Amino acid sequence: MEEIPLDFMDIKELYRCYMPFLKQGGLFVRTAKTYKMGQSLALSVTLPDALEAILVTGKVAWITPHGAQNSSPAGVGVAFIDDKHHLNEQITKLVAGLQASQEITYTL
């Protein structure tokens, strides 16, 4: 299974990538690489101000191709499957203040 490192330097970028509408949460990964729906991936996620990365496994549940009409960046959304370290809960707490904002995200 391929492992993708994701380093978030600030809360706003984390908010843009977060996919709370997925049952167990998920993250959008900006990438030029092509993946297939349902493909298993591991994400090594470093949250803002964190010292260590958190490993979570998931499956591709969203694809934004190159040249999308709304000019969103190309990439894939990975739905969390095995979230042993409760990454979804940690992200929810970090972005709580932005969820009512009009800030545009990379997915919905």
PDB file of C-alpha atoms in Angstrom:
ATOM      1  CA  MET A   1       0.000   0.000   0.000  1.00  0.00           C
ATOM      2  CA  GLU A   2       1.374   3.382  -0.988  1.00  0.00           C
ATOM      3  CA  GLU A   3       2.018   5.866   1.832  1.00  0.00           C
ATOM      4  CA  ILE A   4       1.571   9.581   1.162  1.00  0.00           C
ATOM      5  CA  PRO A   5       3.055  12.183   3.540  1.00  0.00           C
ATOM      6  CA  LEU A   6       0.840  15.201   4.304  1.00  0.00           C
ATOM      7  CA  ASP A   7       2.313  18.087   6.304  1.00  0.00           C
ATOM      8  CA  PHE A   8      -0.144  20.802   7.287  1.00  0.00           C
ATOM      9  CA  MET A   9       1.519  24.059   8.248  1.00  0.00           C
ATOM     10  CA  ASP A  10      -1.667  25.937   9.109  1.00  0.00           C
ATOM     11  CA  ILE A  11      -5.292  25.347  10.098  1.00  0.00           C
ATOM     12  CA  LYS A  12      -6.729  26.969   6.959  1.00  0.00           C
ATOM     13  CA  GLU A  13      -5.015  24.485   4.647  1.00  0.00           C
ATOM     14  CA  LEU A  14      -6.162  21.620   6.869  1.00  0.00           C
ATOM     15  CA  TYR A  15      -9.729  22.977   6.662  1.00  0.00           C
ATOM     16  CA  ARG A  16      -9.537  23.171   2.844  1.00  0.00           C
ATOM     17  CA  CYS A  17      -8.475  19.506   2.692  1.00  0.00           C
ATOM     18  CA  TYR A  18     -10.764  18.103   5.390  1.00  0.00           C
ATOM     19  CA  MET A  19     -13.730  16.020   4.205  1.00  0.00           C
ATOM     20  CA  PRO A  20     -16.169  15.888   7.148  1.00  0.00           C
ATOM     21  CA  PHE A  21     -19.014  14.653   4.926  1.00  0.00           C
ATOM     22  CA  LEU A  22     -17.387  11.209   4.721  1.00  0.00           C
ATOM     23  CA  LYS A  23     -18.663   8.788   7.372  1.00  0.00           C
ATOM     24  CA  GLN A  24     -15.345   8.470   9.229  1.00  0.00           C
ATOM     25  CA  GLY A  25     -13.799  11.655   7.831  1.00  0.00           C
ATOM     26  CA  GLY A  26     -11.150  12.024   5.196  1.00  0.00           C
ATOM     27  CA  LEU A  27      -8.586  14.302   3.603  1.00  0.00           C
ATOM     28  CA  PHE A  28      -8.066  15.674   0.115  1.00  0.00           C
ATOM     29  CA  VAL A  29      -4.555  15.107  -1.213  1.00  0.00           C
ATOM     30  CA  ARG A  30      -3.299  17.507  -3.876  1.00  0.00           C
ATOM     31  CA  THR A  31      -1.449  15.369  -6.397  1.00  0.00           C
ATOM     32  CA  ALA A  32      -0.743  15.037 -10.098  1.00  0.00           C
ATOM     33  CA  LYS A  33      -0.565  11.261  -9.745  1.00  0.00           C
ATOM     34  CA  THR A  34      -3.508   9.176 -10.956  1.00  0.00           C
ATOM     35  CA  TYR A  35      -5.374   6.934  -8.526  1.00  0.00           C
ATOM     36  CA  LYS A  36      -8.495   4.810  -8.918  1.00  0.00           C
ATOM     37  CA  MET A  37     -11.715   4.975  -6.913  1.00  0.00           C
ATOM     38  CA  GLY A  38     -11.527   2.511  -4.028  1.00  0.00           C
ATOM     39  CA  GLN A  39      -7.734   2.258  -4.168  1.00  0.00           C
ATOM     40  CA  SER A  40      -6.211   1.741  -0.714  1.00  0.00           C
ATOM     41  CA  LEU A  41      -3.724   4.353   0.500  1.00  0.00           C
ATOM     42  CA  ALA A  42      -1.969   5.187   3.753  1.00  0.00           C
ATOM     43  CA  LEU A  43      -1.624   8.821   4.821  1.00  0.00           C
ATOM     44  CA  SER A  44       1.143  10.002   7.122  1.00  0.00           C
ATOM     45  CA  VAL A  45      -0.434  13.209   8.450  1.00  0.00           C
ATOM     46  CA  THR A  46       1.404  15.892  10.406  1.00  0.00           C
ATOM     47  CA  LEU A  47      -1.070  18.364  11.884  1.00  0.00           C
ATOM     48  CA  PRO A  48      -0.170  22.024  12.490  1.00  0.00           C
ATOM     49  CA  ASP A  49       2.173  22.372  15.491  1.00  0.00           C
ATOM     50  CA  ALA A  50       2.478  18.569  15.845  1.00  0.00           C
ATOM     51  CA  LEU A  51       5.850  16.934  16.311  1.00  0.00           C
ATOM     52  CA  GLU A  52       4.977  13.515  14.924  1.00  0.00           C
ATOM     53  CA  ALA A  53       2.952  12.242  12.000  1.00  0.00           C
ATOM     54  CA  ILE A  54      -0.187  10.161  12.463  1.00  0.00           C
ATOM     55  CA  LEU A  55      -0.692   7.177  10.171  1.00  0.00           C
ATOM     56  CA  VAL A  56      -4.197   6.473   8.880  1.00  0.00           C
ATOM     57  CA  THR A  57      -5.300   4.122   6.126  1.00  0.00           C
ATOM     58  CA  GLY A  58      -8.159   4.715   3.759  1.00  0.00           C
ATOM     59  CA  LYS A  59      -9.580   4.417   0.279  1.00  0.00           C
ATOM     60  CA  VAL A  60      -9.915   6.885  -2.574  1.00  0.00           C
ATOM     61  CA  ALA A  61     -13.468   8.254  -2.427  1.00  0.00           C
ATOM     62  CA  TRP A  62     -13.092  11.475  -4.466  1.00  0.00           C
ATOM     63  CA  ILE A  63     -11.170  12.384  -7.603  1.00  0.00           C
ATOM     64  CA  THR A  64     -10.618  15.885  -8.974  1.00  0.00           C
ATOM     65  CA  PRO A  65      -8.970  15.552 -12.393  1.00  0.00           C
ATOM     66  CA  HIS A  66      -6.562  18.012 -13.989  1.00  0.00           C
ATOM     67  CA  GLY A  67      -8.431  20.893 -15.586  1.00  0.00           C
ATOM     68  CA  ALA A  68     -11.570  20.611 -13.437  1.00  0.00           C
ATOM     69  CA  GLN A  69     -14.182  23.214 -14.399  1.00  0.00           C
ATOM     70  CA  ASN A  70     -14.190  24.967 -11.033  1.00  0.00           C
ATOM     71  CA  SER A  71     -10.384  25.313 -11.198  1.00  0.00           C
ATOM     72  CA  SER A  72      -9.911  23.166  -8.091  1.00  0.00           C
ATOM     73  CA  PRO A  73      -6.493  21.565  -7.767  1.00  0.00           C
ATOM     74  CA  ALA A  74      -6.061  18.039  -9.058  1.00  0.00           C
ATOM     75  CA  GLY A  75      -6.023  15.339  -6.420  1.00  0.00           C
ATOM     76  CA  VAL A  76      -7.889  12.652  -4.547  1.00  0.00           C
ATOM     77  CA  GLY A  77      -9.996  12.483  -1.428  1.00  0.00           C
ATOM     78  CA  VAL A  78      -9.095   9.631   0.895  1.00  0.00           C
ATOM     79  CA  ALA A  79     -11.851   8.347   3.195  1.00  0.00           C
ATOM     80  CA  PHE A  80     -10.477   7.140   6.522  1.00  0.00           C
ATOM     81  CA  ILE A  81     -10.916   3.410   7.118  1.00  0.00           C
ATOM     82  CA  ASP A  82      -8.501   2.557   9.929  1.00  0.00           C
ATOM     83  CA  ASP A  83      -8.221   5.585  12.232  1.00  0.00           C
ATOM     84  CA  LYS A  84      -6.605   4.038  15.325  1.00  0.00           C
ATOM     85  CA  HIS A  85      -5.239   7.381  16.513  1.00  0.00           C
ATOM     86  CA  HIS A  86      -8.563   9.251  16.185  1.00  0.00           C
ATOM     87  CA  LEU A  87      -7.221  11.620  13.538  1.00  0.00           C
ATOM     88  CA  ASN A  88     -10.741  12.573  12.458  1.00  0.00           C
ATOM     89  CA  GLU A  89     -11.579  13.782  15.976  1.00  0.00           C
ATOM     90  CA  GLN A  90      -8.323  15.747  16.201  1.00  0.00           C
ATOM     91  CA  ILE A  91      -8.983  17.465  12.873  1.00  0.00           C
ATOM     92  CA  THR A  92     -12.585  18.245  13.833  1.00  0.00           C
ATOM     93  CA  LYS A  93     -11.371  20.043  16.971  1.00  0.00           C
ATOM     94  CA  LEU A  94      -8.709  21.988  15.066  1.00  0.00           C
ATOM     95  CA  VAL A  95     -11.027  23.258  12.320  1.00  0.00           C
ATOM     96  CA  ALA A  96     -14.110  23.801  14.517  1.00  0.00           C
ATOM     97  CA  GLY A  97     -13.827  27.594  14.300  1.00  0.00           C
ATOM     98  CA  LEU A  98     -13.746  27.553  10.485  1.00  0.00           C
ATOM     99  CA  GLN A  99     -16.659  25.213   9.755  1.00  0.00           C
ATOM    100  CA  ALA A 100     -19.240  28.015   9.661  1.00  0.00           C
ATOM    101  CA  SER A 101     -17.028  30.211   7.481  1.00  0.00           C
ATOM    102  CA  GLN A 102     -17.432  30.907   3.786  1.00  0.00           C
ATOM    103  CA  GLU A 103     -13.874  29.676   3.142  1.00  0.00           C
ATOM    104  CA  ILE A 104     -13.724  27.571  -0.018  1.00  0.00           C
ATOM    105  CA  THR A 105     -12.558  23.967   0.298  1.00  0.00           C
ATOM    106  CA  TYR A 106     -10.998  21.688  -2.314  1.00  0.00           C
ATOM    107  CA  THR A 107     -14.030  19.401  -2.438  1.00  0.00           C
ATOM    108  CA  LEU A 108     -17.510  20.691  -1.488  1.00  0.00           C
TER     109      LEU A 108
END
